[in-house]
Coordinates of C-alpha atoms in Angstrom, one line a residue:
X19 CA 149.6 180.0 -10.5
X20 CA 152.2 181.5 -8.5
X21 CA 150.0 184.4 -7.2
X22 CA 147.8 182.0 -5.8
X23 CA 150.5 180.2 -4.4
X24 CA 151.7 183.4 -2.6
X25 CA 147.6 184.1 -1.8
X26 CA 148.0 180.5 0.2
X27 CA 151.3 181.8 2.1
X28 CA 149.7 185.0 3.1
X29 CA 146.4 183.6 3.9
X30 CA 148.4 180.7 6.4
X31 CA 150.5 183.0 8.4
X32 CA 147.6 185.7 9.0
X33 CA 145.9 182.1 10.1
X34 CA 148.2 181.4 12.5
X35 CA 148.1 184.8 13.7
X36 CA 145.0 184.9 14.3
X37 CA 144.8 181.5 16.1
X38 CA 147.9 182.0 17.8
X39 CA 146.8 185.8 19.5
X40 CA 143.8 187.2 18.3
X41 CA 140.8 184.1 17.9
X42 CA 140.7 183.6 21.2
X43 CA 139.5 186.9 22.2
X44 CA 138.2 188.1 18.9
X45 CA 134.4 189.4 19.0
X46 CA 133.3 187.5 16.1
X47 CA 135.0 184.4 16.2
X48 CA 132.3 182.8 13.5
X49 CA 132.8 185.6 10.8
X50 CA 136.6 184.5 11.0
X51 CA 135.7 181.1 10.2
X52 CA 133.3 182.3 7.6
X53 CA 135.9 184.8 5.9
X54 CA 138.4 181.2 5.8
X55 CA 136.1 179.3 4.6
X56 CA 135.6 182.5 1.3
X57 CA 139.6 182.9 1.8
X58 CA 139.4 179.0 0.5
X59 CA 136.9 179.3 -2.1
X60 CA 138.3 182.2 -3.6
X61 CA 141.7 180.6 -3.8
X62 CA 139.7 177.9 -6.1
X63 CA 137.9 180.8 -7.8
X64 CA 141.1 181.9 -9.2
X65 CA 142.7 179.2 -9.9
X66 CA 140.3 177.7 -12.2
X67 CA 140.2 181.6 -13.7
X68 CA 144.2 180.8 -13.9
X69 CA 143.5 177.8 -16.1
X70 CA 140.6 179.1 -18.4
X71 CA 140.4 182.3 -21.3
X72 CA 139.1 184.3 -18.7
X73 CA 141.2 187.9 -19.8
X74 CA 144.5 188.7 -17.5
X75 CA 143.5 192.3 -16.6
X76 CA 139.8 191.0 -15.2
X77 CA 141.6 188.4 -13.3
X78 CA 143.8 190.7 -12.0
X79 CA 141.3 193.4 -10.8
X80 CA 139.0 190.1 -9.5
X81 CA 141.8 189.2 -7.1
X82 CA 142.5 192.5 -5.7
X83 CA 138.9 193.0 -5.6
X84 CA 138.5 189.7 -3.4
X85 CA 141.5 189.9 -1.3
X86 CA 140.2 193.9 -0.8
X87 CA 136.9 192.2 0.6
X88 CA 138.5 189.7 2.7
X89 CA 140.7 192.0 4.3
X90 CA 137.6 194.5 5.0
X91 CA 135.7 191.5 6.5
X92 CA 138.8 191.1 8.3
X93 CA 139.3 193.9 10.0
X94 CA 135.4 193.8 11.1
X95 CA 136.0 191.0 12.6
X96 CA 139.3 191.6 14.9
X97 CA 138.4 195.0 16.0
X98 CA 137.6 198.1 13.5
X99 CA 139.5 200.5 14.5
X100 CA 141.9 198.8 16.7
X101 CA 142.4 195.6 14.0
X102 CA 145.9 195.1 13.9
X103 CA 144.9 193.9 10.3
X104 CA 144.7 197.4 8.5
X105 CA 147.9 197.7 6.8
X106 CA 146.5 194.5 4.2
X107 CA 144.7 197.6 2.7
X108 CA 147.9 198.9 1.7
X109 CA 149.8 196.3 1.2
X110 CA 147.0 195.2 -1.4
X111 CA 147.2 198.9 -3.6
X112 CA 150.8 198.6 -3.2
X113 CA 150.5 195.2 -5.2
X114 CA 148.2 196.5 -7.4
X115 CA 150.9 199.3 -8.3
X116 CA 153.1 196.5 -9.7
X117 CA 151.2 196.1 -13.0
X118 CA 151.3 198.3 -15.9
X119 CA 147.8 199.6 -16.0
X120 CA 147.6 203.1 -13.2
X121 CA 143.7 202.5 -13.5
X122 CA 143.7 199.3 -11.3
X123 CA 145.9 201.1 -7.8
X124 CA 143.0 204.5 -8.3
X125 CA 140.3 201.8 -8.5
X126 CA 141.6 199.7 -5.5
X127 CA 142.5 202.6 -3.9
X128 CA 139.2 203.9 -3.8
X129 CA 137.7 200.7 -3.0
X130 CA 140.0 200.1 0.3
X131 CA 138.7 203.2 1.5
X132 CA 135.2 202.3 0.7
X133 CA 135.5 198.8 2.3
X134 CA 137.8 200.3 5.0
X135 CA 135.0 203.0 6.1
X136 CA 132.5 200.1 6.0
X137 CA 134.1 197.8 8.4
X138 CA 135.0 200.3 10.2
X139 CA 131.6 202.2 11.0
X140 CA 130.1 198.2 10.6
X141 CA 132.2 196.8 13.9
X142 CA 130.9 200.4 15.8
X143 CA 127.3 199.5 14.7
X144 CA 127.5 195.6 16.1
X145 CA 128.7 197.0 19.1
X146 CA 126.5 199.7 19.9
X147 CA 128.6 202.6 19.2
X148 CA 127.0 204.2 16.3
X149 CA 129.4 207.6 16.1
X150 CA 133.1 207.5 17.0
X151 CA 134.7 209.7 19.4
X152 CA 137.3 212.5 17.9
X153 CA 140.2 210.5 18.5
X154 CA 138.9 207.6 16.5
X155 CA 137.0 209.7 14.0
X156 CA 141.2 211.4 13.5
X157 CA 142.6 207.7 13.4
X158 CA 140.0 206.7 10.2
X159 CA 140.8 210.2 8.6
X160 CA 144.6 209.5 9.0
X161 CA 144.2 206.1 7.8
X162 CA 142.3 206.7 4.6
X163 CA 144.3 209.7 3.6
X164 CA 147.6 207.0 4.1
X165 CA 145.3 204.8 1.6
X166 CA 144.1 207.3 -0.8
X167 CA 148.4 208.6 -0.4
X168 CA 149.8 204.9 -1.3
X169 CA 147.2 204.8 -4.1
X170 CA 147.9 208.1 -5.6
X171 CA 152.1 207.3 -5.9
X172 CA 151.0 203.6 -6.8
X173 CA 149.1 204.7 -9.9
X174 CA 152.3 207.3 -11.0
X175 CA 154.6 204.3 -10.3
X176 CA 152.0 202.5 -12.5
X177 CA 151.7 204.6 -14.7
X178 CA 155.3 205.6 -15.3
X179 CA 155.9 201.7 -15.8
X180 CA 153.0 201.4 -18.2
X181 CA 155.3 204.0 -20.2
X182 CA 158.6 202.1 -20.0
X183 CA 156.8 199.1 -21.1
X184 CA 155.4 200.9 -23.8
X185 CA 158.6 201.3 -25.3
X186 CA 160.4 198.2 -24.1
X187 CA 157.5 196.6 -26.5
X188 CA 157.8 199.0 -29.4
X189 CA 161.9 198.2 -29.1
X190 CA 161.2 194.9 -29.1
X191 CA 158.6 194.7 -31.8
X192 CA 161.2 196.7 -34.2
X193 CA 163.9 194.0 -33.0
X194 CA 161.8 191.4 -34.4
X195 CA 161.0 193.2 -37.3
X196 CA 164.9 194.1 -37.5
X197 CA 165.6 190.5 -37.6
X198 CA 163.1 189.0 -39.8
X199 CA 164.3 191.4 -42.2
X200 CA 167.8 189.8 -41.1
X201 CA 166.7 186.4 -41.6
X202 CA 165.1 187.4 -45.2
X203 CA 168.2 189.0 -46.5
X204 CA 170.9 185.9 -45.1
X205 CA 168.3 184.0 -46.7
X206 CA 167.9 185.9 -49.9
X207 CA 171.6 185.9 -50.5
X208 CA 173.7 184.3 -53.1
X209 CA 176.7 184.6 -51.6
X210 CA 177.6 183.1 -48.3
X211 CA 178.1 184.4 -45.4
X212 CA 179.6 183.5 -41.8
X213 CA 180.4 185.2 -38.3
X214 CA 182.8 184.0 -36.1
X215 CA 183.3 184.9 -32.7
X216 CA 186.2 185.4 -30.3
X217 CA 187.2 182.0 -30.3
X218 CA 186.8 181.6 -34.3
X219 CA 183.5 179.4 -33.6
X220 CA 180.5 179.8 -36.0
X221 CA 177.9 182.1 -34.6
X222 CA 175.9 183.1 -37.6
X223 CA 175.8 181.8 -41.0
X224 CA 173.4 181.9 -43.6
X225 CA 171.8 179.0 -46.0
X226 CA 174.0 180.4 -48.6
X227 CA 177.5 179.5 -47.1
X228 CA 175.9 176.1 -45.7
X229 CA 175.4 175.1 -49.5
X230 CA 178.8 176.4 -50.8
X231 CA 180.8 174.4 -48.0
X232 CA 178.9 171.3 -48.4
X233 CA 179.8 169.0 -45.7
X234 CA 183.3 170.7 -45.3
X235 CA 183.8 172.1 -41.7
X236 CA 184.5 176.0 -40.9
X237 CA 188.1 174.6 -40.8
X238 CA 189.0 174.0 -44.2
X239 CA 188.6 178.1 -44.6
X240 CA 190.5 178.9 -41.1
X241 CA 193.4 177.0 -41.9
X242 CA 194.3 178.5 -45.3
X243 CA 197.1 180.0 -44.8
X244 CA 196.4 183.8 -45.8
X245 CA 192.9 183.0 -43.5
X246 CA 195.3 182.1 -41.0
X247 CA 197.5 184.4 -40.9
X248 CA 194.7 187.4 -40.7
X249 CA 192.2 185.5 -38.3
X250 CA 195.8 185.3 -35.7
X251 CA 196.9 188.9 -36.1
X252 CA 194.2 191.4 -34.8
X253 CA 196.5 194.3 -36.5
X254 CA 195.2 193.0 -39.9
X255 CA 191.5 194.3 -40.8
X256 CA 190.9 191.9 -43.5
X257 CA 192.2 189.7 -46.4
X258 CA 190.7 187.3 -49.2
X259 CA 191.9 184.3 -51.2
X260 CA 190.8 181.7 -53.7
X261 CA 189.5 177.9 -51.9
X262 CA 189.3 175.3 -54.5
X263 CA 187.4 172.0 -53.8
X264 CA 187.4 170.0 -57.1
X265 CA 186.0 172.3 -60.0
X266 CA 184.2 174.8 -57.4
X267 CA 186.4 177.6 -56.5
X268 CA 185.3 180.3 -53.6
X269 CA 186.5 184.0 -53.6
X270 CA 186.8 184.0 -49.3
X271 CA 186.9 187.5 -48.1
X272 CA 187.7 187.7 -44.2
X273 CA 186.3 191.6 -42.7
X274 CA 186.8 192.2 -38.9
X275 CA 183.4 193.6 -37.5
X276 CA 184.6 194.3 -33.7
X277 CA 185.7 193.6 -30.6
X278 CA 182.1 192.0 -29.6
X279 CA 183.1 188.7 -28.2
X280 CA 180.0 186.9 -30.4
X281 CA 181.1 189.0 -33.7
X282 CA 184.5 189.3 -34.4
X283 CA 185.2 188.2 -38.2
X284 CA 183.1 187.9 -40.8
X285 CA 183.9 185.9 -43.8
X286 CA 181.9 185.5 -47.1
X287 CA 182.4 183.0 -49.8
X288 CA 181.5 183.7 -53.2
X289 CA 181.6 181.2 -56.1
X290 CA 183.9 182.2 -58.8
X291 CA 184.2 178.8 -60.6
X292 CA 182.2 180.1 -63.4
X293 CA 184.6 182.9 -63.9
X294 CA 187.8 181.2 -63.9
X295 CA 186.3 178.9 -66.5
X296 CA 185.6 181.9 -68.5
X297 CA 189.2 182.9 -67.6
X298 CA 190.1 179.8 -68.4
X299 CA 188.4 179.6 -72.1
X300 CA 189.8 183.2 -72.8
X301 CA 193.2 181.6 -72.1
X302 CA 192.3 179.0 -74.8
X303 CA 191.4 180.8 -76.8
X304 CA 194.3 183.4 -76.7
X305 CA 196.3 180.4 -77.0
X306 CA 194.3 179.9 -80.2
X307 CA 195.0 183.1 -81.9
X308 CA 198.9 182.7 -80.9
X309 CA 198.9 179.1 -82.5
X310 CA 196.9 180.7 -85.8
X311 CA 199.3 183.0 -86.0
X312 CA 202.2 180.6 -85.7
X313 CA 200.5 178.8 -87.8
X314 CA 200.3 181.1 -91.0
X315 CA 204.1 182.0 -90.1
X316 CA 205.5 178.1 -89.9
X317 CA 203.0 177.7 -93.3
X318 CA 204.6 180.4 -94.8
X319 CA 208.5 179.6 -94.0
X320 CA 208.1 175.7 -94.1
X321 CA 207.4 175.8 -98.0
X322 CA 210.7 177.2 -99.0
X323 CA 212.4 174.1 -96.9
X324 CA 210.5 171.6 -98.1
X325 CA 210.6 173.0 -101.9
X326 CA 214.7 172.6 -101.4
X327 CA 214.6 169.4 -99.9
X328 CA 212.0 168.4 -102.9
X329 CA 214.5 169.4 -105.5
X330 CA 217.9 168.2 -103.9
X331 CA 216.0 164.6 -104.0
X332 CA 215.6 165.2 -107.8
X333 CA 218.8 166.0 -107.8
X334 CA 220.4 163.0 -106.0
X335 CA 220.0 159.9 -108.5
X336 CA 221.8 157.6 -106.0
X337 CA 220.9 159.5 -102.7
X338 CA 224.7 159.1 -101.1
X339 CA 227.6 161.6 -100.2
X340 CA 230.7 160.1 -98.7
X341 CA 228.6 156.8 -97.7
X342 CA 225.3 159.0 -96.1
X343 CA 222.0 158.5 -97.5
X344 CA 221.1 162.2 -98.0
X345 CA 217.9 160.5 -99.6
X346 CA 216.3 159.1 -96.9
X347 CA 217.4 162.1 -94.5
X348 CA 215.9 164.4 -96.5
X349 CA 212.4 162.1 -96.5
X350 CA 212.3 161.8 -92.8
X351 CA 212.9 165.5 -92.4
X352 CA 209.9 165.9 -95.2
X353 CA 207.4 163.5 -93.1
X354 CA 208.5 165.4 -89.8
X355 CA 207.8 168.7 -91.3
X356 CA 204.5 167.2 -92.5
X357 CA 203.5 165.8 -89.2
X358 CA 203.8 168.8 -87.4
X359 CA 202.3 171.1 -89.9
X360 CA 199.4 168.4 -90.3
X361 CA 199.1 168.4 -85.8
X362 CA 198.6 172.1 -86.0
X363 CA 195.9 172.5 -89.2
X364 CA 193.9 169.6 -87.4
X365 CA 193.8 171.7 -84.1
X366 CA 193.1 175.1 -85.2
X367 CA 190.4 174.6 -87.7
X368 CA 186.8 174.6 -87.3
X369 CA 185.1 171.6 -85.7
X370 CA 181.5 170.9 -87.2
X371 CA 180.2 167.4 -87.0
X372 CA 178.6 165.0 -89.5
X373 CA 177.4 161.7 -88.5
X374 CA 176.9 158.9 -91.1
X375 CA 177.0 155.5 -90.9
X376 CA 180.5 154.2 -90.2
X377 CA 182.1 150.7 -91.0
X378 CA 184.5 150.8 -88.4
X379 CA 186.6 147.7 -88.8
X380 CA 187.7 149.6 -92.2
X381 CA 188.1 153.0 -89.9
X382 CA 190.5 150.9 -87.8
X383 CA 192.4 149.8 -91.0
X384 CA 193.2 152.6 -92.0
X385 CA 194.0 153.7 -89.2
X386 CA 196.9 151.8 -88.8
X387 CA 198.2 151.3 -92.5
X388 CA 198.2 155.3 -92.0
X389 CA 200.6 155.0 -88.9
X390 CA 204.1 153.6 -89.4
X391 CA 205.0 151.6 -86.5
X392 CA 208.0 151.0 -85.2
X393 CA 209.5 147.1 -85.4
X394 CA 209.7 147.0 -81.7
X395 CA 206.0 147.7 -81.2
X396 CA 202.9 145.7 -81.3
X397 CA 199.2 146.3 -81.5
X398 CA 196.3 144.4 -80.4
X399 CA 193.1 145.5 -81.6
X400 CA 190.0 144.2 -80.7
X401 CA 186.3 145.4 -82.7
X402 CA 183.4 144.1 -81.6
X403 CA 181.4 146.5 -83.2
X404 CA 180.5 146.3 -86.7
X405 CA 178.8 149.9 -87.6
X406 CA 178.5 153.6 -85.6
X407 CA 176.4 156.4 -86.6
X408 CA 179.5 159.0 -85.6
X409 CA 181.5 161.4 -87.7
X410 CA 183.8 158.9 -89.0
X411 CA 186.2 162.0 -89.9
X412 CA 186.6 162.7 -86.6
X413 CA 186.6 159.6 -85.1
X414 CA 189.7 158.7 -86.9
X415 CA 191.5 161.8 -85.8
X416 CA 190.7 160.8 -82.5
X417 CA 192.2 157.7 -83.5
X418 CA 195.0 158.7 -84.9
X419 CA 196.1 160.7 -82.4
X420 CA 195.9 158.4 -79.6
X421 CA 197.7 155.5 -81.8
X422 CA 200.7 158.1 -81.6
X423 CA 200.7 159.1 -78.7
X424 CA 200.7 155.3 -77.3
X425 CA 203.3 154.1 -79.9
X426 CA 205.7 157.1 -79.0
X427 CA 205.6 156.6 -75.2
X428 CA 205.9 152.4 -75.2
X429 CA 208.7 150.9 -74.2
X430 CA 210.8 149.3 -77.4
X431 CA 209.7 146.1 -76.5
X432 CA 205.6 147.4 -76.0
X433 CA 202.5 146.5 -77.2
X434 CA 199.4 148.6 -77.5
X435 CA 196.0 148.0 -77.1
X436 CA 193.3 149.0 -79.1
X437 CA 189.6 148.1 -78.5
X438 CA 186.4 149.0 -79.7
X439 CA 183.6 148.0 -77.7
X440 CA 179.7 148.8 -77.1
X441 CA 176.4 147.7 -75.9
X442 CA 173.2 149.1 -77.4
X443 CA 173.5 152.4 -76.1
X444 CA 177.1 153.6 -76.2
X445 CA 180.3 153.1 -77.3
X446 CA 183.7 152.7 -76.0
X447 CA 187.5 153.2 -77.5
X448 CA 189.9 152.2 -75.2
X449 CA 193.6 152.7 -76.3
X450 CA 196.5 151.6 -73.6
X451 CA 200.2 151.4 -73.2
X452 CA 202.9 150.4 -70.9
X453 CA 204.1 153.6 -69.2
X454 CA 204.1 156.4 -66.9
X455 CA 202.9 159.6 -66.7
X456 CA 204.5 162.6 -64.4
X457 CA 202.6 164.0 -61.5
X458 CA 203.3 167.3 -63.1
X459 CA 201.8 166.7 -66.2
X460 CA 198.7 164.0 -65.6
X461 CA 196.3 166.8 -64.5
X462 CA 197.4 169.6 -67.5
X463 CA 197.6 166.3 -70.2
X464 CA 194.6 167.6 -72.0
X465 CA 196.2 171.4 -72.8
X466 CA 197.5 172.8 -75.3
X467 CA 201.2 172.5 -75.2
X468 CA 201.4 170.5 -72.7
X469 CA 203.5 167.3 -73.6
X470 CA 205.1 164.5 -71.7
X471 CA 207.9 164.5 -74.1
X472 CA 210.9 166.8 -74.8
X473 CA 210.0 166.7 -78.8
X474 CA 206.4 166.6 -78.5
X475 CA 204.4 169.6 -79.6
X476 CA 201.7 168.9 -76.8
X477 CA 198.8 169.2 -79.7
X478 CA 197.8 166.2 -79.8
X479 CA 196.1 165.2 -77.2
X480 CA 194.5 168.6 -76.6
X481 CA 193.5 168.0 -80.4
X482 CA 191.5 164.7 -79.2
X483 CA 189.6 166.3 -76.2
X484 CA 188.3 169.2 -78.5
X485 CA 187.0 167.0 -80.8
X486 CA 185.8 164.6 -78.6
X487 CA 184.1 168.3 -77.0
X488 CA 182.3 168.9 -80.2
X489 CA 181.0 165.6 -80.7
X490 CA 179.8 165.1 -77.3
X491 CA 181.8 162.2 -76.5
X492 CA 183.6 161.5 -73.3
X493 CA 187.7 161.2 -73.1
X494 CA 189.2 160.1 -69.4
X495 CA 192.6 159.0 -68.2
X496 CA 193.3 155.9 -66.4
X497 CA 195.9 154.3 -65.0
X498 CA 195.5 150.3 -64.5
X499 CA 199.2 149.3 -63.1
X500 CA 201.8 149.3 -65.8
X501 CA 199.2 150.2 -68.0
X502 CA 198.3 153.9 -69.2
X503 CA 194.7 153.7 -71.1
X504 CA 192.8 156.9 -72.6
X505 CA 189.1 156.0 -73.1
X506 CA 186.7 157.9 -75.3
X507 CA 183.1 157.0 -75.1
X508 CA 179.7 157.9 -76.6
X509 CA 176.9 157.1 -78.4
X510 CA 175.4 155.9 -81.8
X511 CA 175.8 151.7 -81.7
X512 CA 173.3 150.9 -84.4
X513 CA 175.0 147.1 -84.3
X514 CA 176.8 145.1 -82.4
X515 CA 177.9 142.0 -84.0
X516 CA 181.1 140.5 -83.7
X517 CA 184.0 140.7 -86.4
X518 CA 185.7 137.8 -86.3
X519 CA 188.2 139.0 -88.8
X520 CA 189.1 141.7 -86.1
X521 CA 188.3 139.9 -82.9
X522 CA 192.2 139.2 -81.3
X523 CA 194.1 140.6 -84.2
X524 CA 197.4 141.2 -83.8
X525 CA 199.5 143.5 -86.1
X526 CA 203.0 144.3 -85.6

């Protein structure tokens, strides 16, 4: 619409021209008024062409086409030769020239002259002078040869431009094609990736990296501190470093692209959570091998020890020396040996389970007649479940294990918990304590090796979560105040009714 508004513009100021200097002594004043009233109706022409599918090149050639008329009928009717109106020829096939087509300026060119020649040789008819002298026959050959001149450089300025915009739409057709294929590969890859500019904002990042951060800002990677240290020191062209966010862990990898104020760094985030847990079982199970090996070794020197202490029992009827009781040294040293050697088998061998159906107040039982409590300790169990379809082997191991552990780190004056409780679906063991655990050792609890106490092996726990691994059951810490409670969970309640004999039983 802005042609036609520029139309209007032109069309008013020749108006007032015209009224202003030339109507009043104009030869034809009504073909003026006729050509406004067309001026008019051809400004409504093309504005309903603006507005419909009419094509953009017709449109274009329709206007000129017009305004080429107009200005023709113009010129008849101020004067022919004399019309102060002639340069509108040129003007028009110099606008013409500003569109990428050189066919439209020859046309109009050719056109002007035509229309030019007409009006011309037209206004000499009207007023009886059918042949123009030599001046005025020089003047319309001067004229039409500055037409046919400002059409000829129009059409190579035309056509030079059709050329540039030739190739400023091929560049920008490969641009688009450069980046969908952009898009398609950020999109396409696994690992993510982000540009930062100059002021470590986000200018580009892929779905990839969107996924891996989560709801974590850009920050959390910009403030590590070997991030840091390489985004604020442009002498450094890169770095990388491990991010861990619970159990996900990103390999960040920081590049510097260039000095581009919209591309400076580029960082990309790959997950390497699944390798570290590889890393992690390979660690296990190096650990493994070492404790089979020490195994076999403490297997092979313990017997020799526990054969002497077996036979200096025999050999001590009354089991005293200067008012010691070598006897019952030598038995606590035997059960010692035997508890450590029995920690060890139960962790290194071969976990396959076999469920059956389990009574487990008698699991419980023996559970505790097995353990040998000290005076200063009590247990509450409570069972409210009368029969499991679970591994009853391993159950009890899990058992067994977390009994110890509770007993040996409760106060003298402690009581432990024990309960066994279920719905229809799943089970729960909970076994709790009075005590602490360090900040050091909470998360690592479930290693191998790893042991709250200065005699502690650190097997046994580590023991519980690999059977509790194999079985499919769930073991979690909690902490409940004073209180210290490992729970185990799972399923395979085929009953739940209460057992009143076991219900708020206290042993001690």
């Amino acid at each position: 619409m802005k042609p036609i508004f520029y139309r209007a513009l032109a069309g008013g100021a020749i108006a007032l021209v015209l009224m202003a200097w030339i109507y009043p002594t104009a030869p034809f004043q009504s073909l003026i008024v006729i050509i406004a009233v067309l001026f008019l109706l051809s400004l409504l022409l093309q504005a309903w062409l603006a507005v419909s599918r009419f094509d953009e090149r017709r449109q274009w050639a329709f206007r000129f086409t017009i305004d080429i008329v107009l200005a023709s009928l113009l010129l008849l009717a101020t004067g022919g030769i004399d019309s102060p109106f002639s340069f509108l020829l040129g003007l028009i096939i110099i606008s013409s020239g500003a569109f990428a087509w050189f066919m439209l300026p020859l046309v109009m060119t050719v056109l002007a002259c035509i229309c030019y020649l007409m009006a011309v040789y037209g206004e000499l008819w009207l007023i009886g002078m059918p042949m123009p002298d030599t001046a005025e026959a020089l003047h319309i050959l001067l004229q039409v040869s500055a037409l046919m001149l400002v059409g000829g450089i129009m059409a190579a300025i035309a056509r030079r431009h059709a050329g540039l915009r030739a190739s400023s739409d091929r560049a920008l057709s490969q641009h688009r094609r450069l980046k969908d294929l952009h898009d398609k590969l950020m999109a396409a890859m696994c690992e993510g990736v982000i540009v930062l500019d100059e002021h470590l904002e986000v200018s580009d990042m892929n779905a990839a990296a969107g996924m891996l951060l989560g709801e974590q800002p850009i920050s959390v990677l910009t403030s590590l501190p070997a991030i840091a240290s390489c985004l604020h020191h442009g002498g450094r062209p890169g770095c990388q470093c491990e991010y861990r966010q619970g159990e996900q862990v990103l390999l960040v990898a920081v590049t510097r692209l260039s000095n581009d104020a919209d591309a400076v760094w580029l960082l990309t985030l790959v997950d390497i959570s699944e390798l570290r847990h590889m890393e992690w079982q390979m660690h296990q199970q190096e650990k493994m091998a070492a404790l089979g090996q020490m195994a076999a070794m403490l297997a092979h020197e313990i017997r020799n020890p526990v054969q002497t202490m077996a036979q200096g029992l025999e050999i001590l009827p009354a089991g005293e020396v200067k008012g010691v009781n070598i006897r019952n040294i030598l038995h606590d040293e035997m059960l010692r040996l035997n508890r450590l050697v029995t920690t060890m088998l139960n962790y290194s061998q071969p976990l396959q389970p076999e469920p059956a159906l389990i009574y487990m107040p008698a699991v419980i039982r023996a559970a505790l007649m097995q353990l040998k409590f000290s005076e200063q300790c009590a247990v509450d169990i409570r069972c409210e479940l009368d029969q499991l379809q679970i591994d009853g082997d391993h159950f009890r191991l899990v058992l067994d294990n977390l009994l110890s552990n509770a007993v040996l780190n409760s106060p003298p004056d402690g009581r432990v918990r024990v309960e066994l409780t279920g719905g229809e679906l799943e089970w729960q063991l909970r076994v709790c304590n009075r005590g602490t655990i360090a900040e050091n050792v909470r998360e690592r609890l479930f290693e191998p090796f790893v042991s709250g106490r200065s005699c502690g092996v650190g097997l046994g726990l580590a023991t519980v979560r690999q059977v509790c691994a194999v079985n499919h059951w769930r073991v979690a810490l909690q902490q409940e105040g004073e209180l210290i409670c490992f729970c185990v969970s799972g399923g395979g309640v085929v009953a739940d009714p209460h057992d009143e004999a076991w219900a708020g039983m206290a042993h001690g």
